[in-house]
């Protein structure tokens, strides 16, 4: 951190550090050691150490699409790696009406300043046991000012009011810390989980969410859509959408693990222009091209949900969020690549997010080459941009660096340097082995683990070349493929 004090003040002004233990705050009821956070270097208040949420079974009711009102019932399947006398979830959401532990009512406390919901189970949660924690809530989700984006943005639960003959829209846009605005969660990328998401909406509306659609039930004036996300994903990548969507199904593409079919569906609001739909016309081809480089597509479905507000695009799992203003083929390919890098191989902590953006950006270069374009010229533009704007080592040391030019373009050039060093065939093998290795188990990767893997797979020379890109302040010269 170069300017620690102004940085801290800026964060405090945004209310972001209220969850860290500073002496001025009232003492927590449990000894701090029982409810330690995950101590992320950039978001020190997020998560609970030792807590492992395996699954979220979520039922949302969105009675008035176009408003932020929501009712939720979520049952978390919990495990732990140490005895936990309390469970302390991230939550900045609507009012909690009931909390049950294995179906029995238990005491709970909401601390809005800390954005935590603390629950006291009848007996501590111990390693080797699992529990089901149910939370019921209703009202208006909290607001999280985006801590990092150049343009101001409220993260989390979003609404676009109906108007001009348009239906109302409600959806989720969370990276990095917006999911706990509407969902009690261990809202840190290191605790990935599976999801069942059921969404009840007024008849005529369509709900979509991460995962495979497992059915629709119409009853009375409502429709309920169910989605199962069977592979673990980080909480920030959960996608939920409500609009009068047109759902467009395509033939499955056999690029999953072992050639498994990947279901294809896109969701378009009725007012989507044809030019926007065209941006997604080559998704099947992009799935095949990227699966050649990265290995099998890691999820059971892929597509996009188009939303109308001016926002950045986000790689929501199995169903990327593509705002109209971002709906280009380049961005479409970028978000698709994030399904491997970000959603299957997830940053262990927020400073490691460059590993996601680097490879999503590098996919743009690979796609350009697939189309017969000049990848080296693409890389040269990145290098010129960084020379002009200045740069830094890759691990972010403050939130303002999370999604800056260095994260994307220096990150991408790091992989270009590795490719230049080892050649195309070895680079392809490296990427495939990297996905296999780091999507397994916890499904996360840290910067040191990445560097160790480069050394292990590609040797000390390659590691040295990559390390300059990762760790030095100065910009190394443009890598040239031989
Ligand atoms: N990961 C996004 C991308 O594809 C960028 C992003 C970061 C974002 N935070 C966001 C998008 C919040 C929407 C909302 O590059
Ligand atoms: Zn990205």
GROMACS .gro file of C-alpha atoms and ligand atoms in nm:
model
  498
    1UNK     CA    1   0.000   0.000   0.000
    2UNK     CA    2   0.153   0.327  -0.100
    3UNK     CA    3  -0.083   0.565   0.077
    4UNK     CA    4  -0.213   0.365   0.370
    5UNK     CA    5  -0.387   0.648   0.552
    6UNK     CA    6  -0.585   0.808   0.275
    7UNK     CA    7  -0.667   0.461   0.154
    8UNK     CA    8  -0.804   0.359   0.492
    9UNK     CA    9  -1.004   0.679   0.518
   10UNK     CA   10  -1.153   0.626   0.175
   11UNK     CA   11  -1.252   0.274   0.269
   12UNK     CA   12  -1.401   0.389   0.597
   13UNK     CA   13  -1.602   0.650   0.414
   14UNK     CA   14  -1.745   0.371   0.206
   15UNK     CA   15  -1.825   0.177   0.520
   16UNK     CA   16  -1.613  -0.112   0.407
   17UNK     CA   17  -1.398  -0.167   0.709
   18UNK     CA   18  -1.678  -0.167   0.961
   19UNK     CA   19  -1.645  -0.542   0.995
   20UNK     CA   20  -1.283  -0.535   1.111
   21UNK     CA   21  -1.223  -0.551   1.484
   22UNK     CA   22  -1.136  -0.194   1.583
   23UNK     CA   23  -1.142  -0.105   1.953
   24UNK     CA   24  -1.418   0.158   1.918
   25UNK     CA   25  -1.672  -0.108   1.825
   26UNK     CA   26  -1.884  -0.291   2.081
   27UNK     CA   27  -1.726  -0.619   2.184
   28UNK     CA   28  -1.870  -0.924   2.013
   29UNK     CA   29  -2.056  -1.160   2.243
   30UNK     CA   30  -1.836  -1.458   2.161
   31UNK     CA   31  -1.459  -1.447   2.206
   32UNK     CA   32  -1.311  -1.323   1.880
   33UNK     CA   33  -1.120  -1.647   1.829
   34UNK     CA   34  -1.448  -1.831   1.785
   35UNK     CA   35  -1.564  -1.606   1.506
   36UNK     CA   36  -1.249  -1.505   1.321
   37UNK     CA   37  -1.297  -1.384   0.966
   38UNK     CA   38  -1.102  -1.527   0.674
   39UNK     CA   39  -0.868  -1.226   0.690
   40UNK     CA   40  -0.860  -1.157   0.321
   41UNK     CA   41  -0.591  -0.892   0.267
   42UNK     CA   42  -0.834  -0.670   0.073
   43UNK     CA   43  -1.164  -0.757   0.247
   44UNK     CA   44  -1.064  -0.839   0.604
   45UNK     CA   45  -1.422  -0.863   0.727
   46UNK     CA   46  -1.545  -1.131   0.488
   47UNK     CA   47  -1.612  -1.491   0.578
   48UNK     CA   48  -1.560  -1.707   0.883
   49UNK     CA   49  -1.241  -1.905   0.942
   50UNK     CA   50  -1.304  -2.278   0.970
   51UNK     CA   51  -1.653  -2.264   0.818
   52UNK     CA   52  -1.723  -2.469   0.508
   53UNK     CA   53  -2.057  -2.413   0.337
   54UNK     CA   54  -2.112  -2.713   0.112
   55UNK     CA   55  -2.446  -2.623  -0.041
   56UNK     CA   56  -2.700  -2.341  -0.055
   57UNK     CA   57  -3.061  -2.449  -0.109
   58UNK     CA   58  -3.227  -2.121  -0.192
   59UNK     CA   59  -3.590  -2.029  -0.256
   60UNK     CA   60  -3.646  -1.669  -0.361
   61UNK     CA   61  -3.977  -1.501  -0.422
   62UNK     CA   62  -3.969  -1.193  -0.642
   63UNK     CA   63  -4.328  -1.070  -0.634
   64UNK     CA   64  -4.259  -0.735  -0.799
   65UNK     CA   65  -3.988  -0.762  -1.064
   66UNK     CA   66  -3.836  -0.420  -1.122
   67UNK     CA   67  -3.813  -0.355  -0.748
   68UNK     CA   68  -3.545  -0.482  -0.510
   69UNK     CA   69  -3.799  -0.645  -0.279
   70UNK     CA   70  -3.734  -1.013  -0.221
   71UNK     CA   71  -3.832  -1.292   0.012
   72UNK     CA   72  -3.584  -1.571   0.076
   73UNK     CA   73  -3.562  -1.904   0.249
   74UNK     CA   74  -3.216  -2.055   0.236
   75UNK     CA   75  -3.087  -2.375   0.389
   76UNK     CA   76  -2.709  -2.396   0.408
   77UNK     CA   77  -2.538  -2.732   0.450
   78UNK     CA   78  -2.249  -2.657   0.684
   79UNK     CA   79  -1.931  -2.835   0.775
   80UNK     CA   80  -1.628  -2.705   0.961
   81UNK     CA   81  -1.256  -2.760   0.995
   82UNK     CA   82  -1.252  -2.654   1.361
   83UNK     CA   83  -1.513  -2.651   1.638
   84UNK     CA   84  -1.744  -2.351   1.589
   85UNK     CA   85  -1.954  -2.237   1.884
   86UNK     CA   86  -2.108  -1.974   1.661
   87UNK     CA   87  -2.164  -1.944   1.291
   88UNK     CA   88  -2.112  -1.593   1.160
   89UNK     CA   89  -2.235  -1.543   0.805
   90UNK     CA   90  -2.190  -1.238   0.586
   91UNK     CA   91  -2.530  -1.074   0.547
   92UNK     CA   92  -2.645  -0.724   0.462
   93UNK     CA   93  -2.984  -0.837   0.357
   94UNK     CA   94  -3.349  -0.790   0.437
   95UNK     CA   95  -3.495  -0.849   0.781
   96UNK     CA   96  -3.449  -1.199   0.919
   97UNK     CA   97  -3.774  -1.355   1.039
   98UNK     CA   98  -3.657  -1.704   1.144
   99UNK     CA   99  -3.340  -1.905   1.189
  100UNK     CA  100  -3.335  -2.282   1.240
  101UNK     CA  101  -3.051  -2.523   1.306
  102UNK     CA  102  -3.137  -2.874   1.189
  103UNK     CA  103  -3.501  -2.759   1.185
  104UNK     CA  104  -3.501  -2.623   1.544
  105UNK     CA  105  -3.532  -2.251   1.614
  106UNK     CA  106  -3.204  -2.107   1.746
  107UNK     CA  107  -3.092  -1.763   1.872
  108UNK     CA  108  -2.946  -1.524   1.618
  109UNK     CA  109  -2.820  -1.169   1.599
  110UNK     CA  110  -2.795  -0.931   1.304
  111UNK     CA  111  -2.513  -0.676   1.306
  112UNK     CA  112  -2.571  -0.441   1.016
  113UNK     CA  113  -2.254  -0.243   1.075
  114UNK     CA  114  -2.044  -0.557   1.049
  115UNK     CA  115  -2.276  -0.707   0.785
  116UNK     CA  116  -2.294  -1.032   0.984
  117UNK     CA  117  -2.567  -1.271   1.089
  118UNK     CA  118  -2.450  -1.462   1.396
  119UNK     CA  119  -2.619  -1.787   1.492
  120UNK     CA  120  -2.563  -1.990   1.807
  121UNK     CA  121  -2.620  -2.362   1.751
  122UNK     CA  122  -2.740  -2.587   2.036
  123UNK     CA  123  -2.393  -2.745   2.037
  124UNK     CA  124  -2.074  -2.640   1.856
  125UNK     CA  125  -2.036  -2.749   1.496
  126UNK     CA  126  -1.750  -2.998   1.493
  127UNK     CA  127  -1.526  -3.130   1.217
  128UNK     CA  128  -1.672  -3.447   1.072
  129UNK     CA  129  -2.034  -3.346   1.134
  130UNK     CA  130  -2.267  -3.147   0.912
  131UNK     CA  131  -2.560  -2.926   0.999
  132UNK     CA  132  -2.841  -2.756   0.815
  133UNK     CA  133  -2.891  -2.388   0.888
  134UNK     CA  134  -3.212  -2.231   0.759
  135UNK     CA  135  -3.262  -1.855   0.737
  136UNK     CA  136  -3.588  -1.688   0.637
  137UNK     CA  137  -3.591  -1.322   0.543
  138UNK     CA  138  -3.795  -1.063   0.355
  139UNK     CA  139  -3.765  -0.700   0.255
  140UNK     CA  140  -3.512  -0.490   0.068
  141UNK     CA  141  -3.151  -0.609   0.038
  142UNK     CA  142  -2.867  -0.389   0.157
  143UNK     CA  143  -2.649  -0.182  -0.072
  144UNK     CA  144  -2.279  -0.235  -0.129
  145UNK     CA  145  -2.091   0.039  -0.308
  146UNK     CA  146  -1.852  -0.131  -0.546
  147UNK     CA  147  -1.509  -0.091  -0.386
  148UNK     CA  148  -1.301  -0.113  -0.696
  149UNK     CA  149  -1.463  -0.015  -1.023
  150UNK     CA  150  -1.366   0.314  -1.192
  151UNK     CA  151  -1.734   0.400  -1.248
  152UNK     CA  152  -1.955   0.400  -0.937
  153UNK     CA  153  -2.169   0.092  -0.913
  154UNK     CA  154  -2.392  -0.061  -0.651
  155UNK     CA  155  -2.316  -0.430  -0.619
  156UNK     CA  156  -2.551  -0.709  -0.534
  157UNK     CA  157  -2.925  -0.726  -0.581
  158UNK     CA  158  -3.024  -0.497  -0.873
  159UNK     CA  159  -3.355  -0.371  -1.007
  160UNK     CA  160  -3.455  -0.188  -1.321
  161UNK     CA  161  -3.806  -0.043  -1.283
  162UNK     CA  162  -4.064  -0.112  -1.548
  163UNK     CA  163  -4.118   0.175  -1.792
  164UNK     CA  164  -4.158   0.272  -2.158
  165UNK     CA  165  -4.350  -0.049  -2.217
  166UNK     CA  166  -4.063  -0.249  -2.067
  167UNK     CA  167  -4.111  -0.506  -1.794
  168UNK     CA  168  -3.929  -0.467  -1.465
  169UNK     CA  169  -3.605  -0.658  -1.418
  170UNK     CA  170  -3.443  -0.787  -1.101
  171UNK     CA  171  -3.103  -0.954  -1.100
  172UNK     CA  172  -2.780  -1.013  -0.912
  173UNK     CA  173  -2.437  -0.865  -0.995
  174UNK     CA  174  -2.190  -0.933  -0.717
  175UNK     CA  175  -1.818  -0.942  -0.781
  176UNK     CA  176  -1.641  -0.911  -0.545
  177UNK     CA  177  -1.862  -0.882  -0.236
  178UNK     CA  178  -2.223  -0.820  -0.339
  179UNK     CA  179  -2.382  -1.161  -0.287
  180UNK     CA  180  -2.432  -1.112   0.085
  181UNK     CA  181  -2.658  -0.813   0.011
  182UNK     CA  182  -2.935  -1.068  -0.039
  183UNK     CA  183  -2.798  -1.407   0.069
  184UNK     CA  184  -2.662  -1.508   0.411
  185UNK     CA  185  -2.336  -1.666   0.300
  186UNK     CA  186  -1.968  -1.731   0.363
  187UNK     CA  187  -1.908  -1.467   0.099
  188UNK     CA  188  -1.544  -1.533   0.011
  189UNK     CA  189  -1.406  -1.707  -0.300
  190UNK     CA  190  -1.217  -1.964  -0.094
  191UNK     CA  191  -1.543  -2.127   0.018
  192UNK     CA  192  -1.702  -2.254  -0.302
  193UNK     CA  193  -2.035  -2.436  -0.286
  194UNK     CA  194  -2.307  -2.597  -0.493
  195UNK     CA  195  -2.647  -2.429  -0.526
  196UNK     CA  196  -3.008  -2.518  -0.577
  197UNK     CA  197  -3.192  -2.199  -0.668
  198UNK     CA  198  -3.570  -2.182  -0.690
  199UNK     CA  199  -3.725  -1.854  -0.794
  200UNK     CA  200  -4.095  -1.775  -0.775
  201UNK     CA  201  -4.213  -1.491  -0.999
  202UNK     CA  202  -4.549  -1.356  -1.121
  203UNK     CA  203  -4.688  -1.552  -1.416
  204UNK     CA  204  -4.552  -1.414  -1.742
  205UNK     CA  205  -4.207  -1.350  -1.598
  206UNK     CA  206  -3.913  -1.583  -1.652
  207UNK     CA  207  -3.649  -1.657  -1.390
  208UNK     CA  208  -3.300  -1.781  -1.469
  209UNK     CA  209  -3.008  -1.877  -1.244
  210UNK     CA  210  -2.672  -2.049  -1.247
  211UNK     CA  211  -2.698  -2.418  -1.326
  212UNK     CA  212  -2.927  -2.643  -1.521
  213UNK     CA  213  -3.299  -2.580  -1.523
  214UNK     CA  214  -3.464  -2.863  -1.332
  215UNK     CA  215  -3.825  -2.771  -1.385
  216UNK     CA  216  -4.095  -2.507  -1.384
  217UNK     CA  217  -4.418  -2.518  -1.189
  218UNK     CA  218  -4.708  -2.280  -1.255
  219UNK     CA  219  -4.949  -2.241  -0.966
  220UNK     CA  220  -5.203  -1.967  -0.905
  221UNK     CA  221  -5.061  -1.646  -1.043
  222UNK     CA  222  -4.697  -1.753  -1.013
  223UNK     CA  223  -4.430  -1.957  -1.184
  224UNK     CA  224  -4.149  -2.126  -0.994
  225UNK     CA  225  -3.825  -2.209  -1.176
  226UNK     CA  226  -3.563  -2.444  -1.027
  227UNK     CA  227  -3.192  -2.455  -1.116
  228UNK     CA  228  -2.927  -2.696  -0.995
  229UNK     CA  229  -2.563  -2.588  -0.992
  230UNK     CA  230  -2.387  -2.918  -0.920
  231UNK     CA  231  -2.026  -2.808  -0.954
  232UNK     CA  232  -1.901  -2.577  -0.676
  233UNK     CA  233  -1.879  -2.206  -0.762
  234UNK     CA  234  -1.767  -1.899  -0.568
  235UNK     CA  235  -2.051  -1.698  -0.414
  236UNK     CA  236  -1.965  -1.387  -0.621
  237UNK     CA  237  -2.036  -1.582  -0.942
  238UNK     CA  238  -2.393  -1.681  -0.857
  239UNK     CA  239  -2.632  -1.551  -1.122
  240UNK     CA  240  -3.004  -1.487  -1.066
  241UNK     CA  241  -3.226  -1.304  -1.318
  242UNK     CA  242  -3.593  -1.212  -1.348
  243UNK     CA  243  -3.743  -1.044  -1.657
  244UNK     CA  244  -3.990  -1.122  -1.932
  245UNK     CA  245  -3.702  -1.305  -2.098
  246UNK     CA  246  -3.717  -1.492  -2.422
  247UNK     CA  247  -3.522  -1.814  -2.363
  248UNK     CA  248  -3.341  -1.938  -2.673
  249UNK     CA  249  -3.226  -2.299  -2.656
  250UNK     CA  250  -2.953  -2.438  -2.878
  251UNK     CA  251  -2.824  -2.789  -2.941
  252UNK     CA  252  -2.591  -2.912  -2.668
  253UNK     CA  253  -2.218  -2.888  -2.743
  254UNK     CA  254  -2.006  -3.197  -2.657
  255UNK     CA  255  -1.715  -3.015  -2.492
  256UNK     CA  256  -1.770  -3.116  -2.129
  257UNK     CA  257  -1.555  -3.356  -1.928
  258UNK     CA  258  -1.525  -3.680  -2.126
  259UNK     CA  259  -1.711  -3.523  -2.419
  260UNK     CA  260  -2.021  -3.467  -2.207
  261UNK     CA  261  -2.292  -3.250  -2.364
  262UNK     CA  262  -2.300  -2.889  -2.246
  263UNK     CA  263  -2.655  -2.750  -2.253
  264UNK     CA  264  -2.695  -2.421  -2.438
  265UNK     CA  265  -2.946  -2.150  -2.354
  266UNK     CA  266  -2.945  -1.774  -2.378
  267UNK     CA  267  -3.195  -1.531  -2.223
  268UNK     CA  268  -3.286  -1.209  -2.403
  269UNK     CA  269  -3.519  -0.933  -2.288
  270UNK     CA  270  -3.784  -0.869  -2.557
  271UNK     CA  271  -3.627  -0.535  -2.656
  272UNK     CA  272  -3.287  -0.692  -2.741
  273UNK     CA  273  -3.170  -0.559  -3.080
  274UNK     CA  274  -3.062  -0.810  -3.345
  275UNK     CA  275  -2.708  -0.670  -3.344
  276UNK     CA  276  -2.680  -0.766  -2.977
  277UNK     CA  277  -2.804  -1.119  -3.042
  278UNK     CA  278  -2.542  -1.146  -3.317
  279UNK     CA  279  -2.265  -1.090  -3.063
  280UNK     CA  280  -2.360  -1.431  -2.921
  281UNK     CA  281  -2.400  -1.607  -3.254
  282UNK     CA  282  -2.065  -1.785  -3.229
  283UNK     CA  283  -2.084  -1.911  -2.871
  284UNK     CA  284  -2.077  -2.280  -2.978
  285UNK     CA  285  -1.765  -2.218  -3.185
  286UNK     CA  286  -1.601  -2.028  -2.897
  287UNK     CA  287  -1.681  -2.316  -2.661
  288UNK     CA  288  -1.497  -2.553  -2.896
  289UNK     CA  289  -1.202  -2.322  -2.952
  290UNK     CA  290  -1.150  -2.244  -2.582
  291UNK     CA  291  -1.200  -2.610  -2.482
  292UNK     CA  292  -0.910  -2.694  -2.717
  293UNK     CA  293  -0.683  -2.456  -2.524
  294UNK     CA  294  -0.819  -2.490  -2.171
  295UNK     CA  295  -0.949  -2.847  -2.163
  296UNK     CA  296  -1.311  -2.964  -2.112
  297UNK     CA  297  -1.570  -2.701  -2.030
  298UNK     CA  298  -1.617  -2.734  -1.651
  299UNK     CA  299  -1.996  -2.693  -1.613
  300UNK     CA  300  -2.316  -2.855  -1.744
  301UNK     CA  301  -2.453  -2.551  -1.927
  302UNK     CA  302  -2.350  -2.223  -2.084
  303UNK     CA  303  -2.520  -1.913  -2.218
  304UNK     CA  304  -2.577  -1.544  -2.153
  305UNK     CA  305  -2.848  -1.341  -1.986
  306UNK     CA  306  -2.876  -0.995  -2.138
  307UNK     CA  307  -2.962  -0.706  -1.906
  308UNK     CA  308  -3.045  -0.348  -2.004
  309UNK     CA  309  -2.859  -0.112  -1.763
  310UNK     CA  310  -2.517   0.026  -1.852
  311UNK     CA  311  -2.291  -0.199  -1.644
  312UNK     CA  312  -1.976  -0.406  -1.685
  313UNK     CA  313  -2.023  -0.768  -1.796
  314UNK     CA  314  -1.983  -1.041  -1.537
  315UNK     CA  315  -1.903  -1.412  -1.565
  316UNK     CA  316  -2.199  -1.538  -1.357
  317UNK     CA  317  -2.163  -1.915  -1.348
  318UNK     CA  318  -2.300  -2.103  -1.650
  319UNK     CA  319  -2.493  -1.788  -1.748
  320UNK     CA  320  -2.282  -1.477  -1.800
  321UNK     CA  321  -2.439  -1.136  -1.740
  322UNK     CA  322  -2.412  -0.930  -2.059
  323UNK     CA  323  -2.544  -0.574  -2.040
  324UNK     CA  324  -2.661  -0.440  -2.378
  325UNK     CA  325  -2.375  -0.188  -2.387
  326UNK     CA  326  -2.116  -0.465  -2.338
  327UNK     CA  327  -2.263  -0.716  -2.581
  328UNK     CA  328  -1.979  -0.762  -2.827
  329UNK     CA  329  -1.818  -1.084  -2.945
  330UNK     CA  330  -1.493  -0.990  -2.767
  331UNK     CA  331  -1.667  -0.950  -2.430
  332UNK     CA  332  -1.873  -1.265  -2.496
  333UNK     CA  333  -1.551  -1.466  -2.538
  334UNK     CA  334  -1.395  -1.299  -2.232
  335UNK     CA  335  -1.687  -1.399  -2.006
  336UNK     CA  336  -1.694  -1.751  -2.150
  337UNK     CA  337  -1.324  -1.794  -2.066
  338UNK     CA  338  -1.401  -1.693  -1.706
  339UNK     CA  339  -1.604  -2.012  -1.669
  340UNK     CA  340  -1.267  -2.191  -1.658
  341UNK     CA  341  -1.069  -1.908  -1.498
  342UNK     CA  342  -1.263  -1.757  -1.212
  343UNK     CA  343  -1.550  -2.002  -1.177
  344UNK     CA  344  -1.376  -2.343  -1.200
  345UNK     CA  345  -1.027  -2.220  -1.099
  346UNK     CA  346  -1.106  -1.951  -0.843
  347UNK     CA  347  -0.878  -1.696  -0.676
  348UNK     CA  348  -0.790  -1.818  -0.327
  349UNK     CA  349  -0.797  -1.458  -0.203
  350UNK     CA  350  -0.890  -1.130  -0.371
  351UNK     CA  351  -0.528  -1.025  -0.446
  352UNK     CA  352  -0.510  -1.334  -0.671
  353UNK     CA  353  -0.793  -1.214  -0.899
  354UNK     CA  354  -0.542  -1.120  -1.170
  355UNK     CA  355  -0.517  -1.493  -1.248
  356UNK     CA  356  -0.884  -1.485  -1.356
  357UNK     CA  357  -0.876  -1.163  -1.556
  358UNK     CA  358  -0.540  -1.245  -1.717
  359UNK     CA  359  -0.666  -1.562  -1.882
  360UNK     CA  360  -1.008  -1.419  -1.969
  361UNK     CA  361  -0.825  -1.137  -2.147
  362UNK     CA  362  -0.580  -1.383  -2.305
  363UNK     CA  363  -0.878  -1.574  -2.447
  364UNK     CA  364  -0.956  -1.259  -2.651
  365UNK     CA  365  -0.614  -1.289  -2.813
  366UNK     CA  366  -0.663  -1.662  -2.877
  367UNK     CA  367  -1.002  -1.590  -3.035
  368UNK     CA  368  -0.849  -1.317  -3.253
  369UNK     CA  369  -0.593  -1.570  -3.376
  370UNK     CA  370  -0.868  -1.826  -3.438
  371UNK     CA  371  -1.037  -1.570  -3.664
  372UNK     CA  372  -0.712  -1.524  -3.856
  373UNK     CA  373  -0.614  -1.203  -3.678
  374UNK     CA  374  -0.274  -1.100  -3.546
  375UNK     CA  375  -0.232  -1.210  -3.186
  376UNK     CA  376   0.111  -1.057  -3.158
  377UNK     CA  377  -0.032  -0.717  -3.256
  378UNK     CA  378  -0.300  -0.765  -2.988
  379UNK     CA  379  -0.024  -0.828  -2.731
  380UNK     CA  380   0.172  -0.526  -2.857
  381UNK     CA  381  -0.132  -0.303  -2.795
  382UNK     CA  382  -0.155  -0.428  -2.436
  383UNK     CA  383   0.214  -0.354  -2.392
  384UNK     CA  384   0.177  -0.003  -2.533
  385UNK     CA  385  -0.122   0.065  -2.306
  386UNK     CA  386   0.078  -0.038  -2.000
  387UNK     CA  387   0.383   0.162  -2.110
  388UNK     CA  388   0.162   0.469  -2.140
  389UNK     CA  389  -0.046   0.422  -1.823
  390UNK     CA  390   0.213   0.274  -1.588
  391UNK     CA  391   0.192  -0.058  -1.411
  392UNK     CA  392   0.264  -0.251  -1.090
  393UNK     CA  393   0.329  -0.607  -0.968
  394UNK     CA  394   0.026  -0.827  -1.031
  395UNK     CA  395  -0.110  -0.915  -0.686
  396UNK     CA  396  -0.347  -0.630  -0.594
  397UNK     CA  397  -0.254  -0.448  -0.273
  398UNK     CA  398  -0.567  -0.231  -0.257
  399UNK     CA  399  -0.921  -0.270  -0.386
  400UNK     CA  400  -0.873  -0.001  -0.651
  401UNK     CA  401  -0.623  -0.229  -0.823
  402UNK     CA  402  -0.850  -0.534  -0.845
  403UNK     CA  403  -0.981  -0.465  -1.195
  404UNK     CA  404  -0.735  -0.213  -1.336
  405UNK     CA  405  -0.538  -0.220  -1.661
  406UNK     CA  406  -0.250  -0.411  -1.501
  407UNK     CA  407  -0.478  -0.692  -1.378
  408UNK     CA  408  -0.615  -0.751  -1.727
  409UNK     CA  409  -0.338  -0.660  -1.969
  410UNK     CA  410  -0.016  -0.720  -1.776
  411UNK     CA  411  -0.186  -1.035  -1.652
  412UNK     CA  412  -0.255  -1.146  -2.009
  413UNK     CA  413   0.101  -1.062  -2.117
  414UNK     CA  414   0.228  -1.284  -1.836
  415UNK     CA  415   0.068  -1.579  -2.014
  416UNK     CA  416   0.192  -1.451  -2.348
  417UNK     CA  417   0.543  -1.456  -2.199
  418UNK     CA  418   0.497  -1.814  -2.081
  419UNK     CA  419   0.373  -1.914  -2.427
  420UNK     CA  420   0.669  -1.741  -2.593
  421UNK     CA  421   0.902  -1.924  -2.355
  422UNK     CA  422   0.769  -2.280  -2.401
  423UNK     CA  423   0.589  -2.281  -2.738
  424UNK     CA  424   0.226  -2.342  -2.836
  425UNK     CA  425   0.203  -2.717  -2.776
  426UNK     CA  426   0.356  -2.699  -2.427
  427UNK     CA  427   0.147  -2.388  -2.349
  428UNK     CA  428  -0.173  -2.576  -2.434
  429UNK     CA  429  -0.065  -2.870  -2.218
  430UNK     CA  430   0.020  -2.630  -1.939
  431UNK     CA  431  -0.321  -2.459  -1.945
  432UNK     CA  432  -0.506  -2.791  -1.948
  433UNK     CA  433  -0.298  -2.929  -1.660
  434UNK     CA  434  -0.343  -2.602  -1.468
  435UNK     CA  435  -0.723  -2.627  -1.493
  436UNK     CA  436  -0.721  -2.994  -1.393
  437UNK     CA  437  -0.495  -2.929  -1.096
  438UNK     CA  438  -0.661  -2.616  -0.953
  439UNK     CA  439  -1.027  -2.687  -1.024
  440UNK     CA  440  -0.996  -2.999  -0.806
  441UNK     CA  441  -1.036  -3.003  -0.426
  442UNK     CA  442  -1.108  -2.654  -0.294
  443UNK     CA  443  -1.099  -2.531  -0.655
  444UNK     CA  444  -0.880  -2.230  -0.581
  445UNK     CA  445  -0.538  -2.099  -0.681
  446UNK     CA  446  -0.305  -1.851  -0.514
  447UNK     CA  447  -0.025  -1.657  -0.680
  448UNK     CA  448   0.251  -1.860  -0.506
  449UNK     CA  449   0.078  -2.189  -0.596
  450UNK     CA  450   0.058  -2.074  -0.957
  451UNK     CA  451   0.429  -1.989  -0.966
  452UNK     CA  452   0.518  -2.324  -0.811
  453UNK     CA  453   0.306  -2.496  -1.075
  454UNK     CA  454   0.484  -2.308  -1.356
  455UNK     CA  455   0.814  -2.432  -1.217
  456UNK     CA  456   0.688  -2.788  -1.179
  457UNK     CA  457   0.537  -2.811  -1.530
  458UNK     CA  458   0.755  -2.579  -1.734
  459UNK     CA  459   1.084  -2.560  -1.546
  460UNK     CA  460   1.286  -2.300  -1.362
  461UNK     CA  461   1.358  -2.095  -1.675
  462UNK     CA  462   0.988  -2.046  -1.748
  463UNK     CA  463   0.922  -1.971  -1.383
  464UNK     CA  464   1.189  -1.702  -1.389
  465UNK     CA  465   1.039  -1.542  -1.699
  466UNK     CA  466   0.689  -1.548  -1.549
  467UNK     CA  467   0.807  -1.420  -1.212
  468UNK     CA  468   0.935  -1.095  -1.367
  469UNK     CA  469   0.586  -1.030  -1.499
  470UNK     CA  470   0.423  -1.119  -1.169
  471UNK     CA  471   0.656  -0.959  -0.919
  472UNK     CA  472   0.865  -0.676  -1.064
  473UNK     CA  473   0.738  -0.323  -1.065
  474UNK     CA  474   0.888  -0.237  -1.405
  475UNK     CA  475   0.721  -0.359  -1.722
  476UNK     CA  476   0.929  -0.634  -1.887
  477UNK     CA  477   0.981  -0.607  -2.265
  478UNK     CA  478   0.706  -0.730  -2.499
  479UNK     CA  479   0.733  -1.110  -2.529
  480UNK     CA  480   0.777  -1.221  -2.890
  481UNK     CA  481   0.678  -1.571  -2.996
  482UNK     CA  482   0.944  -1.746  -3.200
  483LIG     N1  483  -1.509  -0.993  -1.376
  483LIG     C1  484  -1.566  -0.890  -1.460
  483LIG     C2  485  -1.504  -0.910  -1.600
  483LIG     O1  486  -1.545  -0.992  -1.670
  483LIG     C3  487  -1.540  -0.750  -1.413
  483LIG     C4  488  -1.610  -0.711  -1.286
  483LIG     C5  489  -1.553  -0.696  -1.165
  483LIG     C6  490  -1.747  -0.681  -1.267
  483LIG     N2  491  -1.644  -0.656  -1.072
  483LIG     C7  492  -1.764  -0.647  -1.132
  483LIG     C8  493  -1.857  -0.679  -1.352
  483LIG     C9  494  -1.889  -0.612  -1.081
  483LIG    C10  495  -1.981  -0.646  -1.300
  483LIG    C11  496  -1.997  -0.611  -1.166
  483LIG     O2  497  -1.407  -0.853  -1.636
  484LIG    ZN1  498  -1.301  -1.045  -1.677
   0.00000   0.00000   0.00000
